[in-house]
């Protein structure tokens, strides 16, 4: 009997240590990547990074055009995806809850949530770049908005589902029309949760590279023309990191640091907003 | 007075109908996006599939000069890298989830859980450059020579570890993918572990079960379906991941028994060649690759979703 107990507790100790080891491993990866980014990235950060255009190989330059391009396309994508996503999420949580169309759309949205982003890039290439015969910032924004959309739909849907029914009934009993109940009561109650979703969607798309490769492409020069190919951080990082030039690799690390830092800030903001929300996620 | 009331009611009803219609159209966009994707992929893939016939799927010559396209190398590359990612990622994720739910002191659970989730926020291109400049040299100098020396001479599995240690290659891609899917599988596994009623867990502890026994005999069997769902979701991510793999896979159309050899995946092939593909057949072949990727990931994700729904139903959630 006691031999058996000893064996069981020995197995237990081994498994527990393995479990602790895996957790340490996970944290170690985060620390390693974080440390690499800080040590290589900070070295690349200087005033030129924010004021100069991406240089030809062998000369000095910065990432100003890529930073502006990324910000513009991410911002535009969020402007497209947020209203559509919020309205779609509202439909799926409220009106389409029991309908067949609603459950199909919910299912499809969840699939799109983890669908390969490169396929979104191909698809947007097919209906923007092909007919227009050139790459453009618009195409890039549309591709990014299609990646952000399912994230916003899903979080809106979940947050609206958490709003208590009596709140709606109280508003309706006061004589408010349905749309008013939704916009002034339900959206307001679910507001910070929905904002969390929007911030997470922005974080998700600001690092996306694959959908931009065939849509916005890249642009070595300063350009704010959304009808022309547009520089953006992820594609610049990809191109420059794989180049044989030291200057370019240095800029790639600088860009990687900037983008990860921006995403970290968005994630922290999202968590702060969600912590302040009355409805717990 | 009465007619004024009904007037307002009529106005409200009209406004409501408009509001409903707008939300419905927005939801329809989600469906249209998926439908449009399918139409584009099928339509774009047809010329290549018509020219190559079914041999597209089981030949491995990819020759843009001769206009011959066989997708076997990228398809196997995708499947093998995703398999490596799962072989490494699943046990590690389960270990972390077990740590977070059973072992970790309560005040550390949130910070450690958040830290693991932050891994999910790191963009794929950053994983790529980290993998290329930091992980690859370590693999090439230490890990791969050790694998060749220890596992290489063994029968059967030795074949997986032959050839020179290039660093970049199928194994490198698989390891980077494993790190990338870790946060996804961990967070779902942890949430699913949490659905086990405390009563069950406490009863087992009360009977004198060790933590290991509680997890392997009570927790895991209780949430089997949800766990498989979480794993499939991670698998879907691994299959479709593009940029990180493109950095470290080597991008060569070859099929090799050795995991140390360079290869390619569907998404890496598309990312690499699409902008340089000017011939109609070449473009079409790449879109056909995209269609294959779509079919594989769609099937995996749909299955995952269906399994996770089953857990939600039991939990009484929608």
Coordinates of C-alpha atoms in Angstrom, one line a residue, chain B residues 26-268:
Chain B
X26 CA -24.3 44.6 -41.8
X27 CA -24.7 41.0 -40.7
X28 CA -25.2 40.0 -44.4
X29 CA -21.8 41.6 -45.2
X30 CA -20.1 38.9 -43.0
X31 CA -21.7 36.2 -45.1
X32 CA -21.0 37.9 -48.3
X33 CA -17.3 38.2 -47.5
X34 CA -17.0 34.4 -47.0
X35 CA -19.1 33.7 -50.2
X36 CA -17.0 36.2 -52.2
X37 CA -13.8 34.5 -51.0
X38 CA -15.1 31.1 -52.1
X39 CA -16.2 32.5 -55.5
X40 CA -12.9 34.3 -56.1
X41 CA -10.8 31.3 -55.1
X42 CA -12.7 28.8 -57.2
X43 CA -12.9 31.1 -60.2
X44 CA -9.2 32.0 -60.0
X45 CA -8.1 28.4 -59.5
X46 CA -10.0 26.9 -62.4
X47 CA -7.5 27.6 -65.2
X48 CA -4.6 25.9 -63.4
X49 CA -6.8 23.0 -62.2
X50 CA -8.1 22.6 -65.7
X51 CA -4.6 22.5 -67.2
X52 CA -3.1 20.3 -64.6
X53 CA -6.0 18.1 -63.8
X54 CA -6.0 16.1 -60.6
X55 CA -2.2 15.7 -60.8
X56 CA -2.0 19.3 -59.3
X57 CA -2.6 17.6 -56.0
X58 CA -0.1 14.8 -56.1
X59 CA 2.8 15.9 -58.3
X60 CA 5.6 18.0 -56.9
X61 CA 7.1 19.7 -59.9
X62 CA 6.6 23.5 -59.6
X63 CA 8.2 24.9 -62.7
X64 CA 7.2 28.4 -63.7
X65 CA 9.2 28.2 -66.9
X66 CA 7.6 25.0 -68.2
X67 CA 4.2 26.1 -66.7
X68 CA 3.9 22.9 -64.8
X69 CA 2.4 23.2 -61.3
X70 CA 2.2 20.4 -58.7
X71 CA 1.2 21.4 -55.2
X72 CA 2.4 18.4 -53.3
X73 CA 5.4 20.0 -51.8
X74 CA 3.6 23.0 -50.3
X75 CA 0.7 20.9 -49.2
X76 CA 2.9 18.4 -47.3
X77 CA 5.0 21.3 -46.0
X78 CA 1.9 22.9 -44.5
X79 CA 0.7 19.6 -43.0
X80 CA 4.1 18.7 -41.5
X81 CA 4.9 22.1 -40.0
X82 CA 1.4 22.2 -38.5
X83 CA 1.9 18.7 -37.1
X84 CA 5.2 19.6 -35.5
X85 CA 3.6 22.7 -34.0
X86 CA 0.9 20.5 -32.5
X87 CA 3.3 17.9 -31.2
X88 CA 5.2 20.5 -29.3
X89 CA 2.4 23.0 -28.7
X90 CA -0.3 20.7 -27.2
X91 CA 1.7 19.3 -24.2
X92 CA 3.2 22.6 -23.4
X93 CA -0.2 24.4 -23.6
X94 CA -1.8 21.8 -21.5
X95 CA 1.0 22.0 -19.0
X96 CA 0.6 25.8 -18.7
X97 CA -3.2 25.5 -18.4
X98 CA -2.8 22.9 -15.6
X99 CA -0.3 25.2 -13.9
X100 CA -2.7 28.2 -14.1
X101 CA -5.7 26.3 -12.9
X102 CA -4.3 23.9 -10.3
X103 CA -0.9 24.8 -9.1
X104 CA -0.3 28.6 -9.4
X105 CA -0.9 30.7 -6.3
X106 CA -4.2 32.6 -6.9
X107 CA -2.6 36.1 -6.9
X108 CA -0.2 35.1 -9.7
X109 CA -2.8 33.6 -11.9
X110 CA -4.0 36.7 -13.6
X111 CA -0.5 38.2 -14.3
X112 CA 0.9 35.0 -15.6
X113 CA -2.2 34.3 -17.7
X114 CA -2.0 37.8 -19.1
X115 CA 1.7 37.4 -19.9
X116 CA 1.0 34.2 -21.9
X117 CA -1.9 36.0 -23.7
X118 CA 0.5 38.8 -24.6
X119 CA 2.4 36.3 -26.8
X120 CA -0.7 36.2 -28.9
X121 CA -0.5 39.9 -29.6
X122 CA 3.0 39.8 -31.0
X123 CA 2.7 40.2 -34.8
X124 CA 3.6 37.3 -37.0
X125 CA 6.3 39.3 -38.9
X126 CA 8.0 39.9 -35.5
X127 CA 8.0 36.2 -34.7
X128 CA 9.5 35.8 -38.2
X129 CA 12.5 38.0 -37.7
X130 CA 13.1 36.8 -34.2
X131 CA 12.9 33.2 -35.5
X132 CA 15.3 34.0 -38.3
X133 CA 18.0 35.9 -36.4
X134 CA 17.8 34.3 -32.9
X135 CA 16.1 30.9 -32.9
X136 CA 17.6 29.6 -36.2
X137 CA 21.3 30.0 -35.2
X138 CA 20.5 28.3 -31.8
X139 CA 18.8 25.4 -33.7
X140 CA 21.7 25.2 -36.2
X141 CA 24.5 25.2 -33.7
X142 CA 23.1 23.2 -30.8
X143 CA 19.7 21.6 -31.3
X144 CA 20.0 20.1 -34.8
X145 CA 23.5 18.6 -34.4
X146 CA 22.3 17.0 -31.2
X147 CA 19.2 15.6 -32.9
X148 CA 21.3 14.2 -35.8
X149 CA 23.7 12.6 -33.3
X150 CA 21.2 11.1 -31.0
X151 CA 18.1 10.3 -33.1
X152 CA 19.7 10.2 -36.5
X153 CA 21.2 6.7 -36.2
X154 CA 17.9 5.2 -34.9
X155 CA 15.9 3.0 -37.3
X156 CA 12.7 4.5 -38.8
X157 CA 12.6 7.8 -37.0
X158 CA 16.2 8.4 -37.8
X159 CA 15.1 9.2 -41.3
X160 CA 13.5 12.4 -39.9
X161 CA 16.8 13.7 -38.7
X162 CA 19.2 13.3 -41.6
X163 CA 21.3 15.8 -43.6
X164 CA 23.2 18.8 -42.6
X165 CA 21.9 21.2 -40.0
X166 CA 20.7 24.1 -42.2
X167 CA 19.0 25.9 -39.3
X168 CA 16.1 27.1 -41.5
X169 CA 13.7 24.4 -42.7
X170 CA 10.6 22.4 -41.8
X171 CA 11.6 21.9 -38.2
X172 CA 12.4 25.5 -37.7
X173 CA 9.0 26.5 -39.1
X174 CA 7.2 24.0 -36.9
X175 CA 8.9 25.3 -33.8
X176 CA 8.1 28.9 -34.5
X177 CA 4.5 27.9 -35.2
X178 CA 4.4 26.0 -31.9
X179 CA 5.4 29.1 -30.0
X180 CA 2.7 31.1 -31.9
X181 CA -0.2 28.8 -31.2
X182 CA 0.8 28.3 -27.6
X183 CA -1.2 31.3 -26.3
X184 CA -4.3 30.3 -28.3
X185 CA -4.5 26.7 -27.1
X186 CA -3.5 27.7 -23.5
X187 CA -6.2 30.2 -23.1
X188 CA -8.9 28.0 -24.4
X189 CA -7.6 25.0 -22.4
X190 CA -7.6 27.1 -19.3
X191 CA -11.1 28.4 -19.9
X192 CA -12.3 24.9 -20.6
X193 CA -10.6 23.5 -17.4
X194 CA -12.5 26.2 -15.5
X195 CA -15.8 24.8 -16.6
X196 CA -15.3 21.7 -14.5
X197 CA -17.7 22.0 -11.6
X198 CA -15.8 22.6 -8.3
X199 CA -17.8 19.9 -6.7
X200 CA -16.3 17.2 -9.0
X201 CA -12.8 18.5 -8.5
X202 CA -13.2 18.8 -4.7
X203 CA -14.7 15.3 -4.4
X204 CA -11.7 13.9 -6.2
X205 CA -9.3 15.7 -3.9
X206 CA -11.4 14.6 -1.0
X207 CA -11.0 11.0 -2.0
X208 CA -7.2 11.5 -1.8
X209 CA -6.4 11.9 -5.4
X210 CA -3.2 13.7 -6.3
X211 CA -3.3 16.8 -8.4
X212 CA -2.1 14.8 -11.4
X213 CA -4.9 12.3 -10.9
X214 CA -7.5 15.0 -10.6
X215 CA -6.3 16.6 -13.9
X216 CA -5.9 13.3 -15.9
X217 CA -8.8 11.4 -14.5
X218 CA -11.4 14.1 -13.8
X219 CA -10.7 17.4 -15.5
X220 CA -9.5 16.2 -18.9
X221 CA -12.2 13.5 -19.4
X222 CA -14.8 16.0 -18.3
X223 CA -13.9 18.6 -20.9
X224 CA -12.5 16.3 -23.7
X225 CA -14.7 17.8 -26.4
X226 CA -13.7 21.4 -25.5
X227 CA -10.1 20.5 -25.4
X228 CA -10.2 19.0 -28.9
X229 CA -12.0 22.1 -30.0
X230 CA -9.3 24.3 -28.6
X231 CA -6.6 22.2 -30.2
X232 CA -8.3 22.3 -33.6
X233 CA -8.5 26.1 -33.3
X234 CA -4.8 26.2 -32.7
X235 CA -4.3 23.8 -35.6
X236 CA -6.4 26.1 -37.9
X237 CA -4.1 29.0 -36.9
X238 CA -0.9 26.9 -37.6
X239 CA -2.1 25.8 -41.0
X240 CA -2.8 29.3 -42.2
X241 CA 0.0 31.2 -40.6
X242 CA 2.1 33.0 -43.2
X243 CA 4.7 35.5 -42.4
X244 CA 6.6 33.8 -39.6
X245 CA 6.9 30.6 -41.6
X246 CA 8.0 32.5 -44.7
X247 CA 11.0 33.8 -42.8
X248 CA 12.3 30.4 -41.6
X249 CA 11.0 27.7 -43.9
X250 CA 13.7 28.0 -46.6
X251 CA 11.1 28.4 -49.5
X252 CA 12.2 25.5 -51.7
X253 CA 9.8 23.2 -53.5
X254 CA 11.1 19.9 -52.3
X255 CA 9.7 17.0 -50.3
X256 CA 12.2 15.4 -48.0
X257 CA 11.9 12.8 -45.4
X258 CA 14.2 14.8 -43.1
X259 CA 12.6 17.5 -41.0
X260 CA 15.9 19.4 -41.1
X261 CA 15.6 20.0 -44.8
X262 CA 14.2 23.3 -46.2
X263 CA 10.7 23.2 -47.7
X264 CA 7.8 25.5 -48.2
X265 CA 4.2 25.8 -47.2
X266 CA 1.1 26.9 -49.1
X267 CA 0.9 30.3 -47.4
X268 CA 4.7 30.9 -47.7

